[in-house]
Amino acid sequence: MGQHGSALGSILLGLDGFEVTAAEVIDDEWRLEVQTTATAVGCVACGSQARLHARRTVRIRDLPIGGRPVVLAWRKRVWRCVEPACAARTWTEQTVAIGPRVVLTERARAEACRRVGKDAHAVAAVARDLGVGWATAMRAVRDHGQRLVDDPARLDGVTVLGLDETSFLRATPTAPTRYVTGLVDVEGGRLLDVIADRTARAVTAWLGARPRSWLPGVDTVALDPWRGYASALVAPLGHATVVVDHFHAIKLANTVVDQVRRRTQQATFGHRGRKHDPLYRIRKLLLTVAEQLTGRGRARLGVGLAAGDRFGEVAAAWQGKELLRAVYAAGDLTGARVALDRFYRWCDGVQILELSRLARTVRAWEVEILAWHRTAGCSNGPTEAINLLIEKVKRVGHGFRNFANYRLRLLLHCGVRWQTHRTARLRGRPPVLGGVEPSEEPARLPGAEQTVGPSDSMSCRR
Ligand SMILES: [Zn+2]
């Protein structure tokens, strides 16, 4: 590489305080020889000009260049103090870009954290791309991620707090399913924290650890109808309105429809639902919101029930679910009360075990259910959205064993705001002239991708 080449190489590498002195491709990897640009330094002890004593080469991996893995051979300088009386003698140069005794540059470690955290990529895949082991990649995620997760400002500005249980570990032959509690900023749609338990004590401890000014800011708590949560909230969040939101109530009702369908299936056909069983075929239609059923859907539902629901219990459970939905759909509190009475009367009338149990739960949570209308329909939709993100992280991680890792990965994926560099579009709409939108679409290359997002903007053909 010539002198100009070396300057260009340094620019392309873009590693602060470093320059490239040689570059070659070996085994499809870039081997870059680099050194710092610090040619004159003062002694660390006495300040007099130091002299170059020796060089020591260390090898570190960096971000890929042009899709090729990169190995930096850093020719580290060892400096020596020329003052005979000075105690410093010799020392090796240090930089923030490359930590001591690491195998990855700090920016590659930060990138590992961003990919695993923000993008929810598997640690193994990121490790492979960077040419390091799983443990090295995971250590980078932990070192860079923990700071982001521990930032107290992350929890600022919460007015509607959502509590939700999700499963962490599946049941095994020797242990039951382990649940954790997710705490959600319902308005901001982000995960605040994950607690290793779903007990009142765990939630109380978390609330107790908040700064004094945090709790008064929360005016509404939206939760899963789980008594433990409510009792945990009484003291620290006594001022807040507790709401059982639409999402969780309907989830309970849907579970009842499923239970009755499965019991009827077993009683009628003597086996679990299979592909051609009439009730099994309508299992999803049964959970569809009535207004969203198409004419064909309604007809299929009717046929399935006629063939498989001999005692009309599935239909009755379905009706119960729809009546509970009507409570939430009501325009105001008065309407909700009327709808609730209709729901109770229906459950009392049809006498189905599962539905009666649901009615008891609803009675126990009546105040919180009706509070939905007092808080102008506070929505737990974001909780549902975050549950989907949690499922994604779990799927990528192939099940977690370690709770600390699990919490870190979840919070990095849906609890942290990431700064991302916004790239300009290479081919976009032509500039708007004089405020008039051009009527013609920009010409496209035949067969070219229609949209060019920030991530693939560099793949445009020249
Ligand atoms: Zn010195």
Coordinates of C-alpha atoms and ligand atoms in Angstrom, one line a residue:
M1 CA 0.0 0.0 0.0
G2 CA 1.4 3.4 -1.0
Q3 CA 1.4 6.6 0.9
H4 CA -2.0 7.8 -0.5
G5 CA -3.4 4.3 -0.1
S6 CA -2.4 4.4 3.5
A7 CA -4.2 7.7 4.1
L8 CA -7.3 6.4 2.4
G9 CA -7.1 3.2 4.4
S10 CA -7.0 5.2 7.6
I11 CA -10.1 7.2 6.5
L12 CA -12.0 4.0 5.6
L13 CA -11.0 2.4 8.9
G14 CA -12.2 5.5 10.7
L15 CA -10.8 4.4 14.0
D16 CA -10.1 7.5 16.1
G17 CA -6.4 8.0 16.8
F18 CA -5.3 5.2 14.4
E19 CA -3.7 5.0 11.0
V20 CA -3.3 2.1 8.6
T21 CA 0.2 1.3 7.6
A22 CA -0.4 -1.9 5.6
A23 CA -3.4 -3.9 4.4
E24 CA -3.9 -7.2 2.7
V25 CA -6.5 -9.9 2.4
I26 CA -5.6 -13.3 3.8
D27 CA -8.0 -16.2 3.9
D28 CA -10.8 -13.8 2.9
E29 CA -10.1 -11.6 5.9
W30 CA -8.7 -8.1 6.0
R31 CA -5.4 -8.0 7.9
L32 CA -4.7 -4.3 8.7
E33 CA -1.5 -3.2 10.3
V34 CA -2.3 -0.1 12.4
Q35 CA -0.6 2.3 14.8
T36 CA -1.7 5.3 16.8
T37 CA -1.1 8.7 15.4
A38 CA 0.6 9.8 18.7
T39 CA 4.2 10.2 17.6
A40 CA 5.4 12.4 20.5
V41 CA 4.3 11.9 24.0
G42 CA 5.3 13.2 27.4
C43 CA 6.4 11.0 30.2
V44 CA 3.5 9.8 32.4
A45 CA 5.5 10.7 35.6
C46 CA 7.7 13.7 34.9
G47 CA 6.3 15.1 31.7
S48 CA 9.6 15.3 29.7
Q49 CA 9.5 14.0 26.1
A50 CA 9.5 10.3 25.9
R51 CA 11.5 8.2 23.4
L52 CA 10.3 5.1 21.5
H53 CA 11.7 2.1 23.2
A54 CA 10.1 -0.9 21.4
R55 CA 7.0 -2.1 19.6
R56 CA 4.7 -4.9 20.6
T57 CA 2.1 -6.2 18.2
V58 CA -1.4 -7.2 19.5
R59 CA -4.2 -8.6 17.3
I60 CA -7.8 -7.4 17.7
R61 CA -10.9 -8.0 15.7
D62 CA -12.9 -5.0 14.4
L63 CA -16.1 -4.4 12.5
P64 CA -16.2 -6.1 9.0
I65 CA -15.2 -4.0 6.0
G66 CA -17.1 -4.7 2.8
G67 CA -18.5 -7.9 4.3
R68 CA -15.0 -9.3 5.2
P69 CA -14.0 -9.9 8.8
V70 CA -11.2 -7.6 9.9
V71 CA -8.1 -8.3 12.1
L72 CA -6.1 -5.4 13.3
A73 CA -2.4 -5.9 14.0
W74 CA -1.8 -3.0 16.3
R75 CA 1.9 -2.2 16.5
K76 CA 1.8 -0.8 20.0
R77 CA 4.5 1.5 21.1
V78 CA 6.5 1.0 24.2
W79 CA 7.8 4.4 25.4
R80 CA 10.8 5.1 27.6
C81 CA 11.6 8.2 29.7
V82 CA 15.0 9.7 29.0
E83 CA 15.4 11.3 32.5
P84 CA 17.8 9.0 34.4
A85 CA 16.3 10.0 37.7
C86 CA 12.7 9.4 36.7
A87 CA 10.9 6.4 38.1
A88 CA 8.6 5.8 35.1
R89 CA 11.2 4.0 32.9
T90 CA 9.0 2.3 30.2
W91 CA 5.2 2.0 29.6
T92 CA 2.9 0.8 26.8
E93 CA 0.5 3.1 25.1
Q94 CA -3.2 2.8 25.7
T95 CA -6.4 4.0 23.9
V96 CA -10.1 4.1 24.6
A97 CA -10.8 2.5 21.2
I98 CA -9.2 -0.8 22.3
G99 CA -9.4 -1.9 25.9
P100 CA -6.6 -3.7 27.6
R101 CA -6.5 -7.5 27.0
V102 CA -9.5 -7.6 24.7
V103 CA -10.1 -9.4 21.4
L104 CA -12.6 -6.8 20.0
T105 CA -12.4 -3.1 19.5
E106 CA -14.8 -1.1 21.7
R107 CA -16.9 -0.1 18.6
A108 CA -17.2 -3.8 17.6
R109 CA -18.3 -4.6 21.1
A110 CA -20.9 -1.8 21.0
E111 CA -22.1 -3.1 17.7
A112 CA -22.4 -6.6 19.2
C113 CA -24.6 -5.2 21.9
R114 CA -26.7 -3.2 19.4
R115 CA -27.3 -6.2 17.2
V116 CA -28.2 -8.6 20.0
G117 CA -30.2 -5.9 21.9
K118 CA -31.9 -3.6 19.5
D119 CA -32.2 -6.1 16.6
A120 CA -32.7 -9.2 18.7
H121 CA -30.2 -11.2 16.7
A122 CA -28.8 -14.4 18.2
V123 CA -25.6 -14.0 20.2
A124 CA -24.1 -17.0 18.2
A125 CA -24.8 -15.3 14.9
V126 CA -23.2 -12.0 16.0
A127 CA -20.2 -13.8 17.4
R128 CA -19.8 -15.7 14.1
D129 CA -19.9 -12.4 12.1
L130 CA -17.3 -10.8 14.2
G131 CA -15.1 -13.9 14.3
V132 CA -15.2 -14.4 18.1
G133 CA -16.6 -16.9 20.5
W134 CA -20.1 -16.8 22.1
A135 CA -18.8 -15.8 25.5
T136 CA -16.8 -12.9 24.1
A137 CA -19.9 -11.6 22.2
M138 CA -22.1 -12.0 25.3
R139 CA -19.6 -10.2 27.5
A140 CA -19.7 -7.3 25.1
V141 CA -23.5 -7.3 25.3
R142 CA -23.4 -7.3 29.0
D143 CA -20.7 -4.6 29.4
H144 CA -22.3 -2.2 26.9
G145 CA -25.9 -3.1 27.6
Q146 CA -26.0 -3.0 31.4
R147 CA -25.1 0.7 31.3
L148 CA -28.1 1.4 29.1
V149 CA -30.4 -0.8 31.2
D150 CA -29.2 0.7 34.6
D151 CA -29.8 4.3 33.4
P152 CA -32.3 5.7 35.9
A153 CA -33.7 8.1 33.3
R154 CA -35.0 5.1 31.5
L155 CA -37.9 5.0 33.9
D156 CA -38.8 8.7 33.7
G157 CA -42.3 10.0 32.8
V158 CA -44.5 7.0 33.5
T159 CA -48.1 7.8 34.2
V160 CA -49.8 4.6 33.3
L161 CA -48.1 1.5 34.6
G162 CA -49.0 -1.9 33.2
L163 CA -48.4 -5.2 35.0
D164 CA -48.4 -8.4 33.1
E165 CA -47.3 -11.9 33.7
T166 CA -45.4 -13.9 31.1
S167 CA -43.9 -17.3 31.2
F168 CA -40.1 -17.4 31.5
L169 CA -39.3 -21.1 31.7
R170 CA -41.6 -23.8 30.4
A171 CA -42.8 -26.6 32.8
T172 CA -40.5 -29.6 33.0
P173 CA -41.3 -33.0 34.5
T174 CA -39.8 -31.8 37.8
A175 CA -40.7 -28.1 37.9
P176 CA -43.8 -26.1 37.1
T177 CA -43.9 -23.3 34.5
R178 CA -42.0 -20.3 35.9
Y179 CA -43.6 -16.9 35.5
V180 CA -42.1 -13.5 35.6
T181 CA -43.8 -10.0 35.8
G182 CA -43.3 -7.5 33.1
L183 CA -43.7 -3.8 34.0
V184 CA -44.7 -1.6 31.1
D185 CA -45.0 2.1 30.4
V186 CA -48.4 1.8 28.8
E187 CA -48.4 5.2 27.2
G188 CA -44.8 5.1 26.0
G189 CA -45.1 1.5 24.9
R190 CA -41.8 0.3 26.4
L191 CA -40.8 -2.3 28.9
L192 CA -39.7 -0.8 32.2
D193 CA -38.5 -3.9 33.9
V194 CA -38.9 -7.7 34.4
I195 CA -39.2 -9.1 37.9
A196 CA -38.2 -12.7 38.5
D197 CA -41.5 -13.6 40.2
R198 CA -45.2 -12.8 40.0
T199 CA -45.8 -12.5 43.7
A200 CA -47.0 -9.4 45.6
R201 CA -43.8 -9.3 47.5
A202 CA -41.7 -9.1 44.3
V203 CA -43.8 -6.2 43.0
T204 CA -43.8 -4.4 46.3
A205 CA -40.0 -4.7 46.5
W206 CA -39.7 -3.2 43.0
L207 CA -42.0 -0.3 43.8
G208 CA -40.1 0.3 47.0
A209 CA -36.9 0.6 45.2
R210 CA -38.2 3.6 43.1
P211 CA -37.1 7.1 44.0
R212 CA -39.6 9.0 46.2
S213 CA -40.7 11.2 43.3
W214 CA -41.5 8.4 40.9
L215 CA -44.6 6.8 42.5
P216 CA -46.8 10.0 42.6
G217 CA -46.3 10.4 38.9
V218 CA -48.2 7.1 38.2
D219 CA -51.9 7.8 38.2
T220 CA -53.2 4.6 36.6
V221 CA -52.2 1.0 36.9
A222 CA -53.4 -1.5 34.3
L223 CA -53.2 -5.1 35.2
D224 CA -53.9 -8.7 34.8
P225 CA -56.7 -9.8 37.1
W226 CA -54.3 -11.4 39.5
R227 CA -55.1 -10.7 43.2
G228 CA -51.4 -10.7 44.2
Y229 CA -50.7 -7.7 42.0
A230 CA -53.5 -5.6 43.4
S231 CA -52.5 -6.2 47.1
A232 CA -49.0 -5.2 46.2
L233 CA -50.1 -1.9 44.9
V234 CA -52.3 -0.9 47.8
A235 CA -49.7 0.9 49.9
P236 CA -47.2 2.5 47.5
L237 CA -49.7 3.3 44.7
G238 CA -52.8 3.8 46.8
H239 CA -53.5 7.1 45.0
A240 CA -53.6 5.5 41.5
T241 CA -56.7 4.1 39.8
V242 CA -56.4 0.3 39.2
V243 CA -57.9 -0.9 35.9
V244 CA -58.4 -4.3 34.5
D245 CA -58.0 -3.5 30.9
H246 CA -59.8 -4.8 27.9
F247 CA -56.9 -6.9 26.7
H248 CA -56.6 -9.0 29.9
A249 CA -60.3 -9.4 30.5
I250 CA -60.9 -10.7 27.0
K251 CA -57.9 -13.0 27.3
L252 CA -59.7 -14.6 30.3
A253 CA -62.9 -14.9 28.4
N254 CA -61.1 -16.4 25.4
T255 CA -59.5 -19.0 27.7
V256 CA -63.0 -20.0 28.9
V257 CA -64.3 -20.5 25.3
D258 CA -61.2 -22.7 24.7
Q259 CA -61.8 -24.7 27.8
V260 CA -65.4 -25.4 27.1
R261 CA -64.6 -26.3 23.5
R262 CA -62.0 -28.8 24.6
R263 CA -64.2 -30.4 27.2
T264 CA -67.1 -30.7 24.7
Q265 CA -64.7 -32.1 22.1
Q266 CA -63.5 -34.8 24.5
A267 CA -67.0 -35.6 25.8
T268 CA -68.5 -35.9 22.3
F269 CA -65.7 -37.5 20.3
G270 CA -63.6 -39.1 23.0
H271 CA -60.3 -37.6 21.9
R272 CA -58.6 -34.3 21.5
G273 CA -59.4 -32.1 18.6
R274 CA -58.0 -33.1 15.2
K275 CA -57.8 -31.5 11.9
H276 CA -61.3 -32.6 10.6
D277 CA -63.2 -32.3 13.9
P278 CA -65.9 -29.7 13.5
L279 CA -65.1 -27.8 16.8
Y280 CA -61.4 -27.9 16.1
R281 CA -61.9 -26.4 12.7
I282 CA -63.7 -23.4 14.2
R283 CA -61.4 -22.8 17.1
K284 CA -60.0 -19.6 15.8
L285 CA -63.4 -18.3 14.5
L286 CA -64.7 -18.8 18.1
L287 CA -62.1 -16.3 19.4
T288 CA -62.7 -13.8 16.6
V289 CA -64.5 -10.6 17.5
A290 CA -68.2 -11.0 16.4
E291 CA -68.2 -7.8 14.4
Q292 CA -65.2 -8.9 12.5
L293 CA -66.7 -12.2 11.3
T294 CA -67.4 -12.2 7.6
G295 CA -70.6 -13.7 6.3
R296 CA -68.7 -16.8 5.4
G297 CA -67.1 -17.0 8.8
R298 CA -70.5 -16.8 10.5
A299 CA -71.8 -19.6 8.3
R300 CA -68.8 -21.8 9.1
L301 CA -69.2 -21.0 12.8
G302 CA -72.9 -22.1 12.6
V303 CA -72.0 -25.3 10.7
G304 CA -69.2 -26.2 13.2
L305 CA -71.4 -25.6 16.2
A306 CA -74.3 -27.6 14.7
A307 CA -72.1 -30.5 14.1
G308 CA -70.0 -30.5 17.3
D309 CA -71.7 -28.6 20.1
R310 CA -74.5 -31.0 21.0
F311 CA -75.5 -29.3 24.3
G312 CA -75.0 -25.8 23.1
E313 CA -72.3 -25.1 25.7
V314 CA -69.7 -23.9 23.4
A315 CA -72.2 -21.4 21.9
A316 CA -73.1 -20.3 25.4
A317 CA -69.5 -19.7 26.3
W318 CA -69.0 -17.8 23.1
Q319 CA -72.0 -15.6 23.9
G320 CA -70.6 -15.0 27.4
K321 CA -67.3 -13.8 25.9
E322 CA -69.2 -11.4 23.6
L323 CA -71.3 -10.1 26.5
L324 CA -68.1 -9.4 28.5
R325 CA -66.7 -7.6 25.4
A326 CA -69.9 -5.5 25.4
V327 CA -68.9 -4.2 28.9
Y328 CA -65.8 -2.7 27.4
A329 CA -67.4 -1.6 24.2
A330 CA -70.1 0.4 26.1
G331 CA -70.1 4.2 25.5
D332 CA -70.1 5.1 29.2
L333 CA -70.2 3.9 32.8
T334 CA -74.0 3.5 32.8
G335 CA -73.9 1.5 29.7
A336 CA -71.1 -0.7 31.0
R337 CA -73.1 -1.4 34.2
V338 CA -76.1 -2.5 32.1
A339 CA -73.9 -4.7 30.0
L340 CA -72.3 -6.2 33.1
D341 CA -75.7 -7.1 34.5
R342 CA -76.6 -8.8 31.2
F343 CA -73.3 -10.7 31.4
Y344 CA -74.0 -11.9 34.9
R345 CA -77.6 -12.9 34.1
W346 CA -76.3 -14.9 31.1
C347 CA -73.7 -16.8 33.2
D348 CA -76.2 -17.5 36.0
G349 CA -78.7 -18.7 33.5
V350 CA -76.7 -21.2 31.4
Q351 CA -74.9 -22.8 34.4
I352 CA -71.6 -23.8 32.7
L353 CA -68.8 -24.5 35.1
E354 CA -66.1 -22.5 33.4
L355 CA -68.4 -19.6 32.7
S356 CA -69.6 -19.4 36.3
R357 CA -65.9 -19.3 37.4
L358 CA -65.3 -16.4 35.0
A359 CA -68.3 -14.6 36.4
R360 CA -66.9 -15.0 39.9
T361 CA -63.6 -13.5 38.8
V362 CA -65.4 -10.6 37.0
R363 CA -67.4 -9.9 40.2
A364 CA -64.2 -9.9 42.3
W365 CA -62.7 -7.3 39.9
E366 CA -65.9 -5.4 39.1
V367 CA -64.6 -2.0 40.4
E368 CA -61.4 -2.3 38.4
I369 CA -63.2 -3.4 35.2
L370 CA -65.6 -0.5 35.4
A371 CA -62.7 1.8 36.2
W372 CA -61.8 1.3 32.5
H373 CA -64.5 3.8 31.6
R374 CA -63.4 6.3 34.3
T375 CA -59.9 6.4 32.9
A376 CA -61.2 7.1 29.4
G377 CA -60.4 3.7 28.1
C378 CA -56.8 3.4 29.2
S379 CA -55.4 0.8 26.7
N380 CA -53.2 -2.1 27.4
G381 CA -52.6 -2.5 23.7
P382 CA -48.9 -1.6 24.2
T383 CA -48.6 -4.4 26.7
E384 CA -49.9 -6.8 24.1
A385 CA -47.4 -5.4 21.6
I386 CA -44.6 -5.8 24.0
N387 CA -45.6 -9.4 24.8
L388 CA -45.1 -10.1 21.1
L389 CA -41.6 -8.6 21.2
I390 CA -40.8 -10.7 24.3
E391 CA -41.9 -13.8 22.4
K392 CA -39.5 -12.9 19.6
V393 CA -36.6 -12.5 22.0
K394 CA -37.4 -15.9 23.6
R395 CA -37.6 -17.6 20.2
V396 CA -34.2 -16.2 19.1
G397 CA -32.7 -17.2 22.4
H398 CA -34.0 -20.7 22.1
G399 CA -35.2 -20.5 25.7
F400 CA -33.3 -18.8 28.5
R401 CA -31.9 -20.5 31.6
N402 CA -30.3 -17.5 33.1
F403 CA -32.8 -14.8 34.4
A404 CA -30.2 -12.0 34.4
N405 CA -29.4 -12.6 30.7
Y406 CA -33.1 -12.9 29.9
R407 CA -33.9 -9.6 31.6
L408 CA -31.0 -7.8 29.9
R409 CA -32.0 -9.1 26.5
L410 CA -35.7 -8.1 26.9
L411 CA -34.9 -4.6 28.2
L412 CA -32.3 -4.0 25.5
H413 CA -34.9 -5.0 22.9
C414 CA -38.0 -3.2 24.2
G415 CA -37.0 -1.0 27.1
V416 CA -34.1 1.1 25.7
R417 CA -34.1 4.0 23.2
W418 CA -31.3 3.4 20.7
Q419 CA -29.6 6.2 18.9
T420 CA -29.4 5.3 15.3
H421 CA -27.6 7.1 12.5
R422 CA -30.1 8.2 9.9
T423 CA -29.0 7.7 6.4
A424 CA -30.0 9.7 3.5
R425 CA -31.8 7.9 0.6
L426 CA -29.6 7.4 -2.4
R427 CA -32.6 7.3 -4.7
G428 CA -35.7 9.0 -3.4
R429 CA -38.4 11.2 -4.6
P430 CA -37.1 14.2 -6.5
P431 CA -37.0 17.4 -4.5
V432 CA -40.3 19.3 -4.3
L433 CA -40.1 22.5 -6.3
G434 CA -42.1 25.5 -5.2
G435 CA -44.2 23.4 -2.8
V436 CA -45.7 21.5 -5.7
E437 CA -45.5 17.7 -5.6
P438 CA -44.2 16.3 -8.8
S439 CA -46.8 14.2 -10.5
E440 CA -44.6 11.6 -12.0
E441 CA -43.1 8.8 -10.1
P442 CA -39.3 8.6 -10.2
A443 CA -38.1 6.2 -12.8
R444 CA -37.1 2.8 -11.5
L445 CA -34.6 0.3 -12.8
P446 CA -36.4 -2.7 -14.1
G447 CA -36.3 -5.4 -11.5
A448 CA -34.8 -3.0 -8.9
E449 CA -36.1 -3.1 -5.3
Q450 CA -39.0 -0.7 -4.9
T451 CA -38.0 0.7 -1.5
V452 CA -34.6 1.4 -0.3
G453 CA -34.5 1.4 3.4
P454 CA -31.6 2.8 5.5
S455 CA -30.0 -0.6 5.9
D456 CA -29.9 -1.5 2.2
S457 CA -29.4 1.9 0.8
M458 CA -25.8 1.0 0.0
S459 CA -26.8 -1.9 -2.1
C460 CA -28.2 0.4 -4.9
R461 CA -26.7 -0.3 -8.3
R462 CA -24.6 2.4 -9.8
Ligands
ZN1 ZN 9.9 10.5 33.3

